[in-house]
Amino acid sequence: MKKFIKWIASGWMLILFFVGFFLFWEYSIPLFDIPRYILPSPSEIVLKGSADLDKLVYYTGVTALETVLGYIIALILGVGFGIAISFSSILRRTLYPFFVSIEMTPKIAFAPLFISWFGFGLMPKVIIVVLVCFFPIVLNAILAFNSLSNELTLFYQSTGASRLKTFFSIRLPAALPQCFVGFKYAAINATVGATIAEFIGSDKGLGFYISIVTGNMRPDLAFAGIFFLTVLGLTIFGFVTMMEKILIPWHISMKRINK
Amino acid sequence: MKNFIEVTELKKVFGNGEDEVHAFGPATININSGEFVSVLGPSGCGKSTLMLMVAGLLDSTSGKVEFENKVVNGPKTDIGIMFQDNTLVPWRTVRGNIELQLELRGLNLKDYQEKINNILKSVNLDDFADRFPNELSGGMQQRAAFCQAMIHDPKIILLDEPLGKLDAMTREKIRADFQKLWMVKKPTVIFVTHSIEEAVQLSNRVILITPRPGKIDREIKIDLPYPRDLQIKRSAKFTEYVNSIQEVFHKYGVI
Ligand SMILES: Nc1ncnc2c1ncn2[C@@H]1O[C@H](COP(=O)(O)OP(=O)(O)O)[C@@H](O)[C@H]1O
Ligand SMILES: [Mg+2]
């Protein structure tokens, strides 16, 4: 509770900024005579959006499922490949450069293809989310598992411990901070991937909703959809950040920010 | 009788072709059990290379290392090792880091708790057992690392410039702590340093290494009683040792 108060106290400038931002938005609409089919006011978004609440909540669930499923699969694959590549010199010379070169192509460009291959269902969306999340996770994991200091490597070698033991006692915990850099980046990408996949071909989900209502000249509802998408994205990112705090409370960079 | 540690014609060349770097040797060194030997030389002369080869953590190009007549090929595990950059992990407390050494060796933590307390007390870290490394000063970290390197009672301790990054005052203090611990347990110590005073104060014998590729210029036995406190450091004999070593390195143009 004390922490919460402190957090509010330290965040008051941000809160003030947001309040100011929305007030400006609300009152500049009549002031500049902006038509509502171009940009609705926040109060109208809330009003019209709440009439459509059932649909919005359901679609949020649909998009959340695609995002979370894809993210978890990418996490497992990314860390798995990351570890395999850091421990095998053959994979390091084959798969790793392959991944690096694929990283350069915008993965989202594959989305229409996947939709045409796998149809309108859940699977193509999950695949696209996996695709946009996998690369930041795997590349950071490779970096993470390869950056153990020389001294620590020599130290554990001098103990004669098995590879398995040193992996869990030293390599894995040492790699977690860098892994989380990838996890967090991927968490931001995940909802983006799901939304664009839904734009391209779907019959439900927030991306579907936003593209339909925009086509119907209802920017108020589009903003309501964007709001739910933002909440979804923040929730996922917040969860990953929380896991980071639980798993690696010792991590210095976090301690510095908290101070 | 053969010596406890025998290093014979040991040599290391890194890389090959144009990138070849002759880092060390060939050199022959004998060390007795319980001896405190310093390896003293300018930076880049191959001291760390020598130490890693002795520990079996680096393959030599030619020559051999023997411990009690057994040739080293592969990492030696009955040693304690310490570097300029310590091997404390940030996610464990001081106690946890000392336990890491025991855990990796499959030793029973319960049997060692008393010992951990004692060794921490001997270096004045008993109040910091439950602190994390980043909450300690550089000097305290190195003391904790020393406890980590010593806790399993290794017969041989290899120290590679463990005080290299510390300020002069802290170095002085930790030197005394090291000496105290060494006098109790009498492990064999190979201490790599580029501080002449440090080498003279701590060692039974100082091995002077030439600039790269490091060869042995000479060995100097330090005939002073332990513990070597301030009084001994002020003595004429101590100064004489320091001066004679300085002269050697002056001749090489490194000081
Ligand atoms: N892994 C390596 N590969 C190539 N050269 C190395 C390697 N390690 C050390 N060297 C070179 O060998 C020489 C001796 O290094 P080192 O043993 O670290 O010296 P010191 O510890 O005395 O400062 C240096 O010139 C260094 O650049
Ligand atoms: Mg060195």
XYZ file of C-alpha atoms and ligand atoms in Angstrom:
542
model
C 0.000 0.000 0.000
C 2.786 2.363 0.936
C 4.504 1.438 -2.284
C 1.333 2.203 -4.206
C 1.057 5.665 -2.668
C 4.682 6.279 -3.452
C 4.113 5.120 -6.986
C 1.144 7.480 -7.398
C 3.173 10.287 -5.882
C 6.048 9.709 -8.274
C 3.640 9.394 -11.200
C 1.561 12.521 -10.584
C 3.200 14.440 -13.401
C 2.307 11.695 -15.830
C -1.271 11.546 -14.536
C -1.563 15.302 -14.831
C -0.288 15.100 -18.382
C -2.864 12.460 -19.319
C -5.717 14.422 -17.758
C -4.566 17.516 -19.636
C -4.246 15.569 -22.861
C -7.804 14.224 -22.710
C -9.252 17.601 -21.652
C -7.530 19.242 -24.599
C -8.885 16.560 -26.897
C -12.418 16.869 -25.513
C -12.626 20.658 -25.841
C -10.703 21.132 -29.062
C -13.349 19.138 -31.002
C -16.081 21.824 -30.717
C -13.451 24.547 -30.643
C -11.995 23.692 -34.040
C -15.314 22.374 -35.322
C -13.962 18.909 -36.121
C -16.675 16.659 -37.569
C -17.385 13.576 -35.437
C -16.866 11.160 -38.363
C -13.261 12.385 -38.504
C -12.377 12.515 -34.820
C -14.851 11.881 -32.003
C -14.391 13.321 -28.513
C -13.310 11.073 -25.622
C -16.708 11.347 -23.952
C -18.430 10.199 -27.105
C -16.018 7.286 -27.449
C -16.852 6.173 -23.923
C -20.581 6.604 -24.488
C -20.805 4.784 -27.829
C -18.218 2.241 -26.861
C -20.095 1.168 -23.740
C -23.180 0.460 -25.872
C -21.031 -2.037 -27.775
C -19.349 -3.379 -24.644
C -20.412 -7.035 -24.970
C -18.903 -7.317 -28.412
C -15.731 -5.463 -27.395
C -15.140 -7.711 -24.406
C -15.739 -10.851 -26.451
C -13.394 -9.671 -29.209
C -10.772 -8.730 -26.657
C -10.902 -12.330 -25.461
C -10.484 -13.598 -29.024
C -7.470 -11.379 -29.703
C -6.011 -12.140 -26.260
C -6.160 -15.873 -26.980
C -4.330 -15.477 -30.306
C -1.737 -13.198 -28.756
C -1.031 -15.181 -25.612
C -0.963 -18.526 -27.406
C 1.427 -17.194 -30.036
C 3.582 -15.498 -27.437
C 3.945 -18.607 -25.307
C 4.801 -20.782 -28.306
C 7.375 -18.191 -29.445
C 8.800 -18.098 -25.929
C 9.282 -21.863 -25.772
C 10.687 -22.096 -29.302
C 12.838 -18.984 -28.923
C 14.480 -19.986 -25.666
C 14.829 -23.580 -26.853
C 16.553 -22.612 -30.078
C 18.546 -19.942 -28.240
C 19.993 -22.493 -25.848
C 20.589 -25.053 -28.619
C 22.399 -22.492 -30.764
C 24.589 -21.251 -27.929
C 25.679 -24.763 -27.059
C 26.210 -26.191 -30.548
C 28.879 -24.756 -32.803
C 27.254 -26.375 -35.851
C 23.930 -24.648 -35.205
C 25.802 -21.439 -34.472
C 27.271 -21.508 -37.970
C 24.072 -22.526 -39.744
C 20.840 -21.628 -37.955
C 22.147 -18.468 -36.325
C 23.127 -16.595 -39.537
C 19.882 -17.872 -41.060
C 17.868 -16.340 -38.219
C 19.820 -13.105 -38.390
C 19.129 -12.737 -42.108
C 15.416 -13.560 -41.713
C 15.232 -10.999 -38.919
C 15.752 -8.348 -41.593
C 12.580 -9.218 -43.489
C 9.395 -7.671 -42.070
C 7.629 -10.793 -40.806
C 4.233 -9.190 -40.992
C 4.513 -9.242 -44.805
C 3.910 -12.989 -44.614
C 0.503 -12.445 -43.016
C -1.607 -12.489 -46.216
C 0.128 -15.690 -47.304
C -0.614 -17.447 -44.041
C -4.233 -16.370 -44.198
C -4.516 -17.753 -47.731
C -2.838 -21.003 -46.691
C -4.576 -21.624 -43.382
C -7.872 -19.756 -43.691
C -9.698 -17.420 -41.335
C -9.380 -19.373 -38.098
C -7.206 -19.135 -35.007
C -4.173 -20.891 -36.424
C -2.886 -18.336 -38.973
C -3.117 -15.572 -36.362
C -1.189 -17.618 -33.836
C 1.440 -18.400 -36.455
C 1.852 -14.721 -37.278
C 2.175 -13.819 -33.590
C 4.764 -16.577 -33.199
C 6.635 -15.212 -36.184
C 6.839 -11.630 -34.918
C 7.723 -12.716 -31.348
C 10.159 -15.524 -32.098
C 13.032 -13.488 -33.517
C 13.542 -10.945 -30.750
C 13.298 -13.774 -28.227
C 15.703 -16.150 -29.956
C 18.296 -13.515 -30.835
C 18.359 -12.144 -27.295
C 18.479 -15.655 -25.872
C 21.531 -16.482 -28.007
C 23.205 -13.301 -26.815
C 22.199 -14.093 -23.232
C 23.566 -17.620 -23.165
C 26.814 -16.604 -24.873
C 27.768 -13.707 -22.666
C 28.895 -15.474 -19.500
C 32.090 -13.835 -18.241
C 35.354 -15.601 -18.842
C 36.045 -15.682 -15.116
C 32.795 -17.464 -14.260
C 33.413 -20.005 -16.992
C 36.895 -20.754 -15.642
C 35.513 -20.850 -12.108
C 32.906 -23.508 -12.768
C 35.361 -25.530 -14.842
C 37.670 -25.583 -11.834
C 34.932 -27.133 -9.703
C 34.487 -30.134 -11.982
C 30.704 -29.693 -11.894
C 28.583 -31.346 -14.597
C 27.228 -29.342 -17.518
C 23.688 -29.772 -16.276
C 24.543 -28.483 -12.831
C 26.432 -25.465 -14.125
C 23.583 -24.739 -16.490
C 21.039 -24.416 -13.712
C 23.378 -22.856 -11.137
C 25.159 -20.352 -13.344
C 24.358 -20.213 -17.039
C 20.587 -19.952 -16.777
C 20.330 -17.310 -14.041
C 23.131 -15.310 -15.662
C 21.227 -15.336 -18.960
C 17.818 -14.261 -17.620
C 18.265 -10.457 -17.687
C 19.210 -10.435 -21.373
C 16.461 -12.971 -22.137
C 13.914 -10.623 -20.627
C 15.011 -7.869 -23.003
C 13.748 -10.121 -25.784
C 10.633 -11.196 -23.867
C 9.587 -7.592 -23.321
C 10.244 -6.538 -26.874
C 8.240 -9.523 -28.111
C 5.400 -8.708 -25.710
C 5.044 -5.326 -27.396
C 5.110 -6.932 -30.856
C 2.621 -9.661 -30.013
C -0.599 -7.603 -30.065
C 0.596 -5.776 -33.159
C 0.991 -9.100 -34.961
C -2.441 -10.354 -33.909
C -4.163 -7.105 -34.888
C -2.644 -6.941 -38.352
C -3.437 -10.613 -38.935
C -7.045 -9.832 -38.067
C -7.077 -6.808 -40.365
C -6.131 -9.054 -43.262
C -8.573 -11.858 -42.808
C -10.867 -12.741 -39.932
C -14.425 -12.708 -38.706
C -13.786 -11.819 -35.081
C -11.269 -10.119 -32.802
C -10.373 -6.499 -32.100
C -8.480 -6.033 -35.373
C -11.529 -7.299 -37.262
C -13.776 -4.964 -35.237
C -11.596 -1.897 -35.830
C -11.397 -2.457 -39.586
C -15.185 -3.028 -39.870
C -16.279 0.014 -37.817
C -13.744 2.218 -39.573
C -15.255 1.125 -42.884
C -18.677 2.083 -41.500
C -17.457 5.603 -40.709
C -17.584 4.991 -36.962
C -14.234 6.311 -35.630
C -15.784 6.469 -32.149
C -16.076 2.688 -32.069
C -12.651 2.311 -33.675
C -11.179 4.285 -30.782
C -13.074 2.096 -28.324
C -11.472 -0.932 -30.008
C -8.051 0.692 -29.873
C -8.584 1.354 -26.176
C -9.249 -2.331 -25.495
C -6.261 -3.294 -27.612
C -4.085 -0.963 -25.569
C -5.348 -2.469 -22.318
C -4.594 -5.935 -23.675
C -1.088 -4.929 -24.717
C -0.380 -3.255 -21.387
C -1.647 -6.270 -19.477
C 0.645 -8.638 -21.344
C 3.633 -6.308 -21.029
C 2.838 -5.724 -17.352
C 2.702 -9.456 -16.731
C 6.094 -10.016 -18.361
C 7.583 -7.120 -16.363
C 6.138 -8.600 -13.182
C 7.687 -11.976 -13.989
C 10.987 -10.227 -14.488
C 10.765 -8.687 -11.047
C 9.852 -12.011 -9.486
C 12.479 -14.082 -11.296
C 15.418 -11.682 -11.256
C 14.900 -9.232 -8.384
C 18.661 -8.909 -8.140
C 19.022 -7.463 -11.582
C 20.880 -4.175 -11.233
C 19.312 -2.124 -13.991
C 15.900 -2.593 -12.407
C 17.122 -1.652 -8.984
C 18.516 1.568 -10.317
C 15.213 2.562 -11.897
C 13.285 1.779 -8.710
C 15.481 4.012 -6.598
C 61.867 -36.311 -3.826
C 60.005 -34.517 -6.560
C 58.423 -31.154 -5.984
C 54.759 -30.644 -5.229
C 54.213 -28.666 -8.421
C 56.556 -29.049 -11.363
C 56.240 -26.881 -14.424
C 58.603 -28.107 -17.123
C 59.541 -26.200 -20.272
C 56.007 -24.852 -20.406
C 55.209 -22.695 -23.418
C 52.152 -21.087 -24.944
C 51.674 -19.676 -28.429
C 48.231 -18.329 -29.293
C 46.892 -18.443 -32.840
C 48.914 -19.424 -35.864
C 50.452 -17.951 -38.993
C 50.451 -14.189 -39.025
C 48.260 -13.904 -35.934
C 50.698 -15.926 -33.872
C 51.333 -14.522 -30.398
C 54.071 -16.104 -28.368
C 52.561 -15.422 -24.958
C 54.694 -17.373 -22.529
C 57.741 -19.520 -21.956
C 59.362 -21.869 -22.254
C 59.851 -21.813 -18.491
C 60.520 -24.302 -15.726
C 59.234 -23.705 -12.200
C 59.194 -25.901 -9.111
C 56.993 -25.199 -6.119
C 56.956 -26.878 -2.730
C 53.874 -27.799 -0.793
C 52.697 -24.923 1.401
C 54.820 -22.392 -0.378
C 53.566 -18.904 -1.204
C 55.035 -18.033 -4.603
C 54.497 -14.765 -6.417
C 54.724 -14.469 -10.160
C 55.792 -10.919 -10.849
C 56.050 -9.295 -14.244
C 54.903 -6.436 -16.454
C 51.407 -6.533 -17.842
C 51.049 -8.693 -20.961
C 54.047 -10.890 -20.161
C 51.958 -14.038 -19.920
C 51.302 -14.344 -16.183
C 47.622 -15.139 -16.573
C 48.451 -17.544 -19.365
C 50.864 -19.364 -17.082
C 48.328 -19.546 -14.284
C 45.585 -20.937 -16.495
C 47.936 -23.602 -17.837
C 48.911 -24.572 -14.297
C 45.205 -24.884 -13.435
C 44.650 -27.061 -16.485
C 42.162 -24.510 -17.808
C 44.262 -23.738 -20.884
C 46.197 -26.181 -23.044
C 49.905 -25.542 -23.383
C 51.684 -25.504 -26.722
C 54.526 -27.571 -25.321
C 55.926 -28.648 -21.986
C 53.996 -30.013 -19.038
C 52.590 -29.293 -15.596
C 52.691 -31.915 -12.870
C 51.065 -31.980 -9.456
C 52.500 -34.593 -7.112
C 53.923 -36.403 -10.158
C 50.606 -36.454 -11.987
C 50.536 -34.666 -15.331
C 47.773 -32.115 -15.691
C 45.604 -32.516 -18.771
C 42.234 -30.904 -18.281
C 40.902 -28.673 -15.486
C 42.282 -29.395 -12.046
C 39.496 -29.491 -9.509
C 41.332 -29.560 -6.180
C 42.169 -25.885 -6.500
C 40.749 -22.531 -5.501
C 40.932 -19.785 -8.074
C 40.475 -16.047 -7.995
C 40.759 -13.319 -10.612
C 40.939 -9.564 -10.874
C 37.248 -9.618 -11.835
C 35.655 -11.698 -9.146
C 33.506 -14.760 -9.644
C 30.658 -13.685 -7.381
C 27.259 -14.029 -9.036
C 24.868 -11.095 -8.527
C 21.820 -13.236 -7.702
C 23.348 -14.797 -4.596
C 24.317 -13.269 -1.282
C 27.857 -13.467 0.037
C 26.957 -16.662 1.860
C 25.148 -17.976 -1.207
C 28.203 -17.317 -3.338
C 30.442 -19.213 -0.972
C 27.901 -22.027 -1.004
C 27.981 -21.994 -4.801
C 31.533 -23.351 -4.672
C 30.328 -26.181 -2.405
C 27.185 -26.879 -4.420
C 29.076 -27.158 -7.695
C 31.378 -29.648 -6.019
C 28.497 -31.644 -4.627
C 29.518 -31.009 -1.013
C 27.010 -30.965 1.839
C 26.127 -27.381 2.735
C 25.142 -28.251 6.301
C 28.612 -29.492 7.120
C 30.107 -26.186 6.085
C 27.912 -23.559 7.773
C 30.215 -23.244 10.786
C 33.177 -22.950 8.478
C 31.532 -20.292 6.349
C 30.839 -18.245 9.474
C 34.431 -18.573 10.593
C 36.018 -17.656 7.305
C 33.715 -14.642 6.933
C 34.636 -13.531 10.423
C 38.326 -13.848 9.669
C 38.009 -11.304 6.856
C 35.538 -9.089 8.767
C 32.607 -9.914 6.532
C 30.430 -11.653 9.131
C 27.966 -8.750 9.140
C 27.635 -8.902 5.391
C 26.889 -12.600 4.908
C 23.364 -11.886 3.710
C 24.192 -8.944 1.481
C 24.369 -9.130 -2.292
C 27.674 -8.422 -4.072
C 26.456 -5.128 -5.538
C 25.834 -3.882 -2.005
C 29.521 -4.307 -1.142
C 32.570 -2.190 -1.881
C 35.174 -3.519 -4.299
C 37.423 -4.528 -1.432
C 34.667 -6.404 0.364
C 33.753 -8.175 -2.854
C 37.309 -9.410 -3.261
C 37.346 -10.610 0.334
C 34.126 -12.492 -0.299
C 35.624 -13.955 -3.468
C 38.638 -15.046 -1.439
C 36.333 -16.890 0.973
C 34.637 -18.477 -2.024
C 38.005 -19.669 -3.358
C 39.090 -21.044 0.036
C 35.980 -22.616 1.543
C 36.558 -26.148 0.227
C 40.103 -26.165 1.651
C 41.942 -26.523 -1.643
C 45.549 -27.610 -1.451
C 46.439 -25.079 -4.135
C 45.191 -21.539 -4.480
C 45.718 -19.602 -7.689
C 45.316 -15.844 -7.439
C 45.476 -13.759 -10.605
C 45.918 -10.121 -9.595
C 43.057 -10.372 -7.115
C 43.779 -6.891 -5.777
C 44.401 -5.317 -9.168
C 41.379 -3.054 -9.193
C 41.480 -1.885 -5.594
C 42.821 1.338 -4.174
C 46.168 1.298 -2.380
C 44.760 1.458 1.135
C 42.301 -1.363 0.607
C 44.988 -3.475 -1.025
C 47.159 -3.052 2.040
C 44.380 -4.187 4.343
C 43.351 -7.184 2.273
C 46.940 -8.274 1.858
C 47.133 -8.593 5.632
C 43.896 -10.608 5.669
C 45.203 -12.965 2.980
C 48.421 -13.445 4.870
C 46.583 -14.240 8.077
C 44.447 -16.874 6.382
C 47.384 -18.383 4.551
C 49.384 -18.695 7.776
C 46.579 -20.693 9.384
C 45.853 -23.145 6.568
C 49.166 -23.112 4.713
C 47.856 -23.951 1.256
C 50.214 -23.709 -1.686
C 49.641 -20.337 -3.272
C 50.573 -19.017 -6.692
C 49.994 -15.293 -6.616
C 50.140 -13.313 -9.847
C 50.810 -9.626 -9.432
C 52.573 -6.661 -10.910
C 53.097 -4.993 -7.560
C 56.643 -5.485 -6.301
C 55.805 -4.572 -2.712
C 52.895 -6.947 -2.646
C 55.034 -9.804 -3.921
C 57.778 -9.172 -1.379
C 55.387 -8.782 1.523
C 53.457 -11.987 0.916
C 55.782 -14.511 -0.645
C 58.342 -17.097 0.292
C 59.667 -16.701 -3.187
C 59.189 -14.250 -6.028
C 59.541 -15.354 -9.637
C 60.459 -12.501 -11.944
C 59.046 -12.776 -15.464
C 60.551 -10.933 -18.421
C 58.399 -8.919 -20.859
C 56.519 -11.032 -23.407
C 57.162 -13.774 -24.279
C 57.470 -14.272 -20.543
C 60.518 -16.224 -19.417
C 61.946 -16.497 -15.965
C 64.555 -13.843 -15.335
C 65.346 -15.019 -11.820
C 63.825 -16.235 -8.594
C 64.300 -14.395 -5.334
C 63.792 -16.084 -1.988
C 62.289 -13.656 0.504
C 63.920 -14.435 3.804
C 61.710 -12.498 6.206
C 59.623 -13.817 9.121
C 55.819 -13.972 9.002
C 53.557 -12.195 9.726
C 55.039 -9.433 7.670
C 53.557 -6.401 9.294
C 54.297 -2.711 9.042
C 57.471 -3.068 11.087
C 58.928 -5.578 8.671
C 57.899 -3.487 5.712
C 59.917 -0.627 7.202
C 62.982 -2.784 7.669
C 66.137 -2.283 5.603
C 65.972 -5.847 4.332
C 62.478 -5.411 2.928
C 63.526 -2.263 1.128
C 66.558 -4.045 -0.203
C 64.401 -6.771 -1.773
C 62.115 -4.208 -3.324
C 65.035 -2.232 -4.704
C 66.779 -5.228 -6.197
C 63.587 -6.279 -7.996
C 63.041 -2.745 -9.208
C 66.514 -2.806 -10.699
C 65.729 -5.936 -12.692
C 62.626 -4.441 -14.233
C 64.370 -1.150 -14.781
C 66.908 -3.016 -16.875
C 64.043 -4.253 -19.094
C 62.725 -0.726 -19.397
C 59.334 -1.573 -17.958
C 59.700 0.793 -14.985
N 43.101 -16.155 -25.804
C 44.121 -15.437 -26.323
N 44.275 -15.344 -27.656
C 45.283 -14.638 -28.190
N 46.202 -13.973 -27.471
C 46.109 -14.018 -26.140
C 45.058 -14.753 -25.488
N 45.203 -14.606 -24.148
C 46.294 -13.829 -23.982
N 46.840 -13.479 -25.156
C 48.050 -12.660 -25.352
O 49.103 -13.255 -24.632
C 49.882 -12.280 -23.990
C 49.960 -12.563 -22.507
O 48.693 -12.376 -21.928
P 48.430 -12.566 -20.375
O 48.831 -13.922 -19.971
O 47.017 -12.185 -20.119
O 49.403 -11.487 -19.735
P 49.442 -10.933 -18.235
O 48.481 -11.712 -17.421
O 50.841 -11.096 -17.799
O 49.071 -9.479 -18.310
C 49.262 -10.938 -24.306
O 50.006 -10.349 -25.360
C 47.886 -11.279 -24.770
O 47.429 -10.360 -25.723
Mg 46.773 -11.062 -16.448
